[in-house]
Coordinates of C-alpha atoms in Angstrom, one line a residue:
M1 CA 0.0 0.0 0.0
F2 CA 2.8 2.3 0.9
N3 CA 4.5 1.6 -2.4
L4 CA 1.4 2.3 -4.4
M5 CA 1.0 5.6 -2.7
A6 CA 4.7 6.5 -3.4
N7 CA 4.3 5.6 -7.1
C8 CA 1.2 7.7 -7.4
C9 CA 3.0 10.6 -5.8
N10 CA 5.9 10.3 -8.3
W11 CA 3.5 10.1 -11.2
L12 CA 1.6 13.2 -10.2
K13 CA 4.9 15.0 -9.6
R14 CA 6.1 13.9 -13.1
W15 CA 2.8 15.0 -14.7
K16 CA 2.9 18.5 -13.1
E17 CA 6.6 19.1 -14.4
P18 CA 6.8 21.6 -17.2
A19 CA 8.0 20.2 -20.6
R20 CA 11.8 20.1 -20.8
K21 CA 13.5 21.7 -23.8
V22 CA 16.0 19.7 -25.5
T23 CA 18.2 20.4 -28.6
I24 CA 19.7 17.5 -30.5
V25 CA 22.0 17.8 -33.5
M26 CA 21.9 15.1 -36.2
V27 CA 25.1 14.6 -38.2
G28 CA 26.5 12.1 -40.7
L29 CA 27.9 11.8 -44.2
D30 CA 25.9 13.1 -47.1
N31 CA 23.3 10.6 -48.6
A32 CA 23.1 8.8 -45.1
G33 CA 19.4 9.4 -44.7
K34 CA 19.4 12.2 -41.9
T35 CA 16.6 14.3 -43.5
A36 CA 14.5 11.1 -44.2
T37 CA 14.9 10.1 -40.6
V38 CA 13.8 13.5 -39.4
R39 CA 10.7 13.6 -41.7
G40 CA 9.8 10.1 -40.5
I41 CA 9.9 11.2 -36.9
Q42 CA 8.1 14.3 -37.7
G43 CA 5.3 12.3 -39.5
E44 CA 6.0 13.2 -43.1
S45 CA 6.9 11.0 -46.0
P46 CA 10.5 10.3 -46.2
L47 CA 10.4 9.5 -49.9
D48 CA 11.9 11.9 -52.5
V49 CA 14.1 13.9 -50.2
A50 CA 16.4 16.6 -51.5
P51 CA 20.0 16.9 -50.1
T52 CA 20.3 19.4 -47.2
V53 CA 22.1 22.6 -48.1
G54 CA 23.3 24.2 -44.8
F55 CA 20.9 23.0 -42.1
S56 CA 17.3 22.6 -41.3
K57 CA 15.5 23.0 -38.0
V58 CA 12.6 20.8 -36.8
D59 CA 10.6 21.3 -33.7
L60 CA 8.5 18.5 -32.3
K61 CA 6.9 17.2 -29.1
Q62 CA 8.2 13.9 -27.8
G63 CA 6.6 12.9 -24.5
K64 CA 7.5 15.4 -21.9
F65 CA 10.2 16.9 -23.9
E66 CA 10.0 19.8 -26.5
V67 CA 12.7 18.6 -28.9
T68 CA 14.6 20.8 -31.4
I69 CA 16.5 18.8 -34.0
F70 CA 19.1 20.5 -36.2
D71 CA 19.5 18.5 -39.4
L72 CA 23.0 19.4 -40.6
G73 CA 24.2 18.9 -44.1
G74 CA 26.9 16.2 -44.6
G75 CA 28.9 17.5 -47.6
K76 CA 32.6 18.1 -47.0
R77 CA 32.2 21.8 -47.5
I78 CA 29.4 22.0 -44.9
R79 CA 30.9 19.8 -42.1
G80 CA 32.8 22.8 -41.0
I81 CA 29.7 24.5 -39.5
W82 CA 28.9 21.5 -37.3
K83 CA 31.0 22.9 -34.5
N84 CA 28.8 25.9 -34.3
Y85 CA 25.9 23.9 -32.9
Y86 CA 27.8 21.6 -30.5
S87 CA 27.6 24.1 -27.5
E88 CA 23.8 24.0 -27.4
S89 CA 23.2 20.4 -28.0
Y90 CA 22.1 18.1 -25.3
G91 CA 22.8 14.9 -27.3
V92 CA 24.0 13.7 -30.8
V93 CA 22.4 11.4 -33.5
F94 CA 24.9 10.0 -35.8
V95 CA 23.3 8.4 -39.0
V96 CA 25.4 5.8 -40.8
D97 CA 24.8 4.5 -44.4
S98 CA 25.3 0.8 -43.6
S99 CA 25.1 -0.1 -47.3
D100 CA 27.9 2.1 -48.4
V101 CA 30.9 0.0 -47.7
Q102 CA 33.3 2.1 -49.7
R103 CA 32.9 5.2 -47.5
I104 CA 32.9 3.2 -44.1
Q105 CA 36.5 4.6 -43.4
E106 CA 35.3 8.2 -44.1
T107 CA 32.4 7.6 -41.7
S108 CA 34.8 6.4 -39.1
D109 CA 37.0 9.3 -39.2
T110 CA 34.2 11.8 -39.2
M111 CA 32.5 10.3 -36.1
A112 CA 35.9 10.2 -34.3
E113 CA 36.2 13.9 -34.9
V114 CA 32.7 14.7 -33.7
L115 CA 33.1 12.7 -30.5
R116 CA 36.4 14.1 -29.6
H117 CA 35.2 17.6 -29.8
P118 CA 35.4 19.1 -26.3
R119 CA 31.7 20.3 -26.4
I120 CA 30.4 16.9 -27.4
A121 CA 32.7 14.5 -25.3
G122 CA 30.6 13.1 -22.4
K123 CA 27.2 13.6 -24.0
P124 CA 24.9 10.7 -25.2
V125 CA 25.3 9.6 -28.6
L126 CA 22.8 7.6 -30.7
V127 CA 24.1 5.8 -33.8
L128 CA 21.4 4.8 -36.4
A129 CA 22.7 2.2 -38.9
N130 CA 20.2 3.2 -41.7
K131 CA 19.4 1.5 -45.0
Q132 CA 19.4 -2.0 -43.7
D133 CA 16.7 -2.8 -46.2
R134 CA 19.3 -2.8 -49.0
D135 CA 21.4 -5.8 -50.1
G136 CA 24.9 -5.9 -48.7
A137 CA 24.1 -3.7 -45.6
L138 CA 26.5 -4.2 -42.9
A139 CA 25.2 -5.8 -39.7
E140 CA 25.4 -4.2 -36.2
A141 CA 28.5 -6.1 -35.1
D142 CA 30.3 -5.2 -38.4
I143 CA 29.4 -1.5 -37.9
I144 CA 30.7 -1.5 -34.4
E145 CA 33.9 -3.1 -35.6
S146 CA 34.4 -0.9 -38.6
L147 CA 33.9 2.3 -36.8
S148 CA 35.9 1.3 -33.7
L149 CA 32.9 2.5 -31.8
E150 CA 33.8 0.9 -28.4
K151 CA 37.2 2.5 -28.4
L152 CA 35.8 5.9 -29.2
V153 CA 33.1 5.7 -26.6
N154 CA 35.5 4.7 -23.8
E155 CA 38.1 7.5 -24.8
N156 CA 35.4 10.2 -24.9
K157 CA 33.3 8.9 -22.1
C158 CA 30.1 9.0 -24.1
L159 CA 27.0 6.9 -23.5
C160 CA 26.2 5.1 -26.9
Q161 CA 23.5 3.1 -28.3
I162 CA 23.5 1.7 -31.9
E163 CA 20.2 0.9 -33.6
P164 CA 19.9 -0.9 -37.0
C165 CA 16.9 0.8 -39.0
S166 CA 15.4 1.8 -42.2
A167 CA 14.0 5.3 -42.4
V168 CA 12.0 4.8 -45.6
L169 CA 9.9 2.0 -44.4
G170 CA 7.3 4.2 -42.5
Y171 CA 6.6 7.5 -40.9
G172 CA 4.6 9.0 -38.1
K173 CA 3.1 6.2 -35.8
K174 CA 4.5 3.6 -38.4
V175 CA 8.0 4.8 -38.2
D176 CA 10.6 2.3 -37.7
K177 CA 10.5 0.8 -34.2
S178 CA 14.3 1.0 -34.1
I179 CA 14.3 4.8 -34.6
K180 CA 11.5 5.3 -32.0
N181 CA 13.4 3.1 -29.5
G182 CA 16.7 5.0 -30.1
L183 CA 15.1 8.4 -29.7
N184 CA 13.4 7.3 -26.4
W185 CA 16.7 6.0 -25.1
L186 CA 18.4 9.3 -26.0
L187 CA 15.9 11.3 -24.3
N188 CA 15.7 9.2 -21.2
N189 CA 19.5 9.4 -20.8
I190 CA 19.3 13.2 -21.2
A191 CA 16.5 13.4 -18.6
K192 CA 18.7 11.4 -16.1
D193 CA 21.4 14.0 -16.2
Y194 CA 19.3 17.0 -17.4
E195 CA 20.4 19.6 -14.8
A196 CA 24.2 18.8 -15.3
I197 CA 23.8 18.8 -19.2
S198 CA 21.7 22.1 -19.0
E199 CA 24.3 23.8 -16.9
R200 CA 27.1 22.6 -19.3
V201 CA 25.1 23.8 -22.3
Q202 CA 24.6 27.3 -20.8
K203 CA 28.3 27.6 -20.1
D204 CA 29.4 26.4 -23.5
T205 CA 27.0 28.7 -25.2
A206 CA 28.3 31.7 -23.2
D207 CA 31.7 30.8 -23.9
Q208 CA 31.0 30.4 -27.7
R209 CA 29.3 33.8 -27.8
A210 CA 32.2 35.4 -26.1
Q211 CA 34.5 33.8 -28.4
E212 CA 32.5 35.0 -31.4
E213 CA 32.5 38.5 -30.1
Q214 CA 36.3 38.4 -29.6
D215 CA 36.8 37.1 -33.1
K216 CA 34.5 39.9 -34.4
K217 CA 36.6 42.5 -32.6
E218 CA 39.8 40.9 -33.8
R219 CA 38.5 41.0 -37.4
A220 CA 37.4 44.7 -37.2
E221 CA 40.7 45.5 -35.8
R222 CA 42.6 43.7 -38.7
V223 CA 40.3 45.6 -41.2
R224 CA 41.1 48.8 -39.6
R225 CA 44.8 48.3 -39.7
I226 CA 44.6 47.4 -43.3
R227 CA 42.7 50.4 -44.1
E228 CA 45.0 52.8 -42.3
E229 CA 48.1 51.2 -43.9
R230 CA 46.4 51.6 -47.3
D231 CA 45.5 55.3 -46.5
R232 CA 49.0 55.9 -45.5
Q233 CA 50.5 54.4 -48.7
E234 CA 48.2 56.6 -50.7
R235 CA 49.2 59.6 -48.7
E236 CA 52.8 58.9 -49.2
E237 CA 52.3 58.3 -53.0
G238 CA 50.4 61.6 -53.3
E239 CA 53.1 63.5 -51.5
R240 CA 55.7 62.1 -53.8
E241 CA 53.7 63.0 -56.8
G242 CA 52.8 66.4 -55.5
R243 CA 49.0 65.9 -55.4
V244 CA 46.6 66.3 -52.6
V245 CA 44.7 63.3 -51.3
N246 CA 41.4 63.9 -49.6
E247 CA 41.1 62.1 -46.4
M248 CA 37.5 61.1 -45.6
E249 CA 36.7 60.6 -41.8
P250 CA 34.8 57.4 -40.9
D251 CA 31.2 58.0 -40.1
D252 CA 30.2 56.3 -36.9
N253 CA 26.4 57.0 -37.6
M254 CA 26.6 55.4 -40.9
A255 CA 23.4 53.4 -41.7
N256 CA 23.5 49.6 -41.9
P257 CA 23.9 48.6 -45.6
F258 CA 22.0 45.3 -44.9
Q259 CA 18.4 46.4 -45.0
P260 CA 15.2 44.6 -45.9
I261 CA 14.3 44.6 -49.5
N262 CA 11.0 46.3 -48.8
N263 CA 12.8 49.3 -47.2
V264 CA 15.1 49.6 -50.2
I265 CA 12.2 49.5 -52.7
T266 CA 10.3 52.1 -50.7
E267 CA 13.2 54.4 -50.6
N268 CA 14.0 54.2 -54.3
D269 CA 10.6 54.8 -55.2
S270 CA 10.3 58.0 -53.0
R271 CA 13.6 59.2 -54.6
L272 CA 12.3 58.6 -58.0
K273 CA 9.1 60.5 -57.3
K274 CA 11.2 63.5 -55.9
E275 CA 13.3 63.5 -59.2
I276 CA 10.2 63.4 -61.4
E277 CA 8.6 66.4 -59.5
M278 CA 11.9 68.4 -59.7
L279 CA 12.1 67.6 -63.5
R280 CA 8.6 68.5 -64.3
P281 CA 8.8 72.3 -63.9
R282 CA 12.0 72.4 -65.9
E283 CA 10.3 70.4 -68.9
E284 CA 7.4 72.8 -68.7
G285 CA 9.6 75.8 -68.8
H286 CA 11.6 74.4 -71.7
Q287 CA 8.3 73.7 -73.7
R288 CA 7.2 77.2 -72.9
N289 CA 10.5 78.7 -74.1
T290 CA 10.3 76.6 -77.3
Q291 CA 6.8 77.9 -78.0
D292 CA 7.8 81.5 -77.4
Q293 CA 10.7 81.1 -79.8
T294 CA 8.6 79.5 -82.4
D295 CA 6.0 82.4 -82.1
L296 CA 8.8 85.0 -82.4
Q297 CA 10.0 83.3 -85.5
D298 CA 6.5 83.1 -87.1
E299 CA 6.1 86.9 -86.3
A300 CA 9.4 87.8 -87.9
E301 CA 8.7 85.8 -91.0
E302 CA 5.2 87.3 -91.2
E303 CA 6.7 90.8 -91.0
E304 CA 9.4 90.1 -93.7
Q305 CA 6.6 88.7 -96.0
E306 CA 4.5 91.9 -95.4
D307 CA 7.5 94.1 -96.2
E308 CA 8.1 92.4 -99.5
E309 CA 4.6 92.6 -100.5
S310 CA 4.3 96.3 -99.7
E311 CA 7.4 97.0 -101.9
R312 CA 5.9 95.0 -104.7
Q313 CA 2.6 97.0 -104.7
T314 CA 2.2 99.9 -107.0
P315 CA 0.1 102.8 -106.2
E316 CA -2.8 101.7 -108.5
S317 CA -3.0 98.2 -106.9
S318 CA -2.7 99.4 -103.2
E319 CA -6.4 100.1 -102.9
S320 CA -7.5 97.0 -104.6
G321 CA -5.0 94.8 -102.5
A322 CA -6.1 96.0 -99.1
V323 CA -8.7 93.4 -98.8
D324 CA -6.3 90.7 -99.9
Q325 CA -3.7 91.8 -97.3
A326 CA -6.3 91.6 -94.7
K327 CA -7.2 88.1 -95.7
K328 CA -3.6 87.0 -95.8
K329 CA -3.1 88.4 -92.2
T330 CA -6.0 86.6 -90.9
R331 CA -4.8 83.4 -92.5
I332 CA -1.2 84.0 -91.2
L333 CA -2.5 84.5 -87.8
R334 CA -4.6 81.3 -88.0
L335 CA -1.6 79.3 -88.8
K336 CA 0.6 81.0 -86.3
R337 CA 0.6 78.3 -83.7
K338 CA 1.0 75.3 -86.0
H339 CA 4.2 74.0 -87.4
R340 CA 4.5 75.7 -90.8
V341 CA 5.7 73.7 -93.8
D342 CA 7.1 75.3 -96.9
P343 CA 5.6 74.3 -100.1
L344 CA 7.3 71.8 -102.4
R345 CA 8.7 73.3 -105.5
V346 CA 8.0 71.3 -108.5
E347 CA 11.1 72.6 -110.3
E348 CA 13.5 71.5 -107.6
A349 CA 11.6 68.3 -106.8
A350 CA 11.4 67.0 -110.3
P351 CA 14.5 64.9 -111.0
K352 CA 16.4 65.6 -114.2
S353 CA 16.1 63.2 -116.9
P354 CA 19.3 61.1 -117.0
T355 CA 21.2 60.6 -120.1
P356 CA 20.3 57.2 -121.8
P357 CA 22.8 54.5 -121.3
P358 CA 24.8 53.3 -124.2
L359 CA 23.6 50.3 -126.1
P360 CA 25.0 47.1 -124.9
D361 CA 27.5 45.2 -127.0
F362 CA 26.4 41.6 -127.6
Y363 CA 29.0 39.1 -126.4
G364 CA 31.4 42.0 -125.8
K365 CA 31.9 42.6 -129.7
P366 CA 30.7 45.6 -131.7
L367 CA 28.0 44.8 -134.3
P368 CA 29.0 44.9 -138.0
P369 CA 28.0 47.8 -140.3
V370 CA 24.9 47.3 -142.3
A371 CA 25.6 47.4 -146.1
I372 CA 23.1 49.9 -147.9
R373 CA 22.5 48.8 -151.4
Q374 CA 21.4 51.5 -154.0
R375 CA 18.4 50.7 -156.0
P376 CA 18.1 51.8 -159.7
N377 CA 15.6 54.6 -160.4
S378 CA 14.5 56.5 -163.5
D379 CA 16.7 59.5 -162.9
T380 CA 20.1 57.9 -162.5
H381 CA 19.6 54.7 -164.3
D382 CA 19.2 54.3 -167.9
L383 CA 18.6 50.8 -169.4
G384 CA 19.9 51.8 -172.8
Q385 CA 22.9 53.5 -171.5
C386 CA 24.1 51.0 -168.8
S387 CA 27.7 50.2 -168.8
D388 CA 27.4 47.5 -166.2
V389 CA 29.5 49.8 -163.9
H390 CA 27.4 49.1 -160.8
G391 CA 26.8 45.4 -161.6
C392 CA 23.2 45.4 -162.5
N393 CA 23.5 42.8 -165.4
C394 CA 21.5 45.0 -167.8
P395 CA 21.1 43.6 -171.5

């Protein structure tokens, strides 16, 4: 009876406890099945998964834990960012492609590098031997021997569990039982030493932030020194060449160049509107000046035409041409605001007739002359007096 009451009290105590937040990093070589495993745990289909570029973050609820899983890409160029997530991790899930025997040595070297890191050593590690459904996949004992798992675990004092599984066989409630059992094992071992691991995570996170701030200051100091050295060299070259170098003081209140794209678009639109408003009065003034100049030219041309017509008029035709001048003036004033076009002169526009081209020579040779034969007539030809000079064969 006493034991039953104690168990009930412990159960009520655990039930009232708030959910614990746990962060787990999932690492492994590329094409090992990390993203498929995460999607299967999350309840999504693990089929047709694209390679992870960088990392992906997944939040899920697992019992009394709020689990955050960082699925880190496994390419050679991406493995360098793994260490940035070690400080806030409570445990590690290392996924192994058990069917890829050719890369088993690369997997062993990568796992050794992960477990020897000072911010991972001593934390629980779950090894998932994935792709057991394929032919030629290594068994559990072969993987332990190939990875030298016992030696690595003993050297770095890490609790370790290996689970042969296949992430593509199911998801959600039908996920592979080995994956579910391995995740429960990892969370239970984290819960046993949760306070100590949380304290270590907070300390490692604070140290990492301090290190990042220190690196940032050192990088800014290096940039400042390089800039000062460059300015000094430019100043010396300017003094040698006899030219003045303008020194620009750094602006401490300079705006951040990395701004949201919406702010940049809004700023550009407002600047464009201001420029259009400033250019509009200039264009109106230019159009007005152009119209005034056109009117002045029209008036000058009209005055010249009137002077010419007045000179041509005789005293006799002055009275008769008064009405015509008034009509012309009215017509000129009516055409004043339009673009005037001079009439087309037929004499100038008519093209001159070109000289006929010479007759072509056939086959490049001149034609032979035509023989003109004289015919006999009554005036010059007498039948009786023919002497057969011209060869007419007369009798």
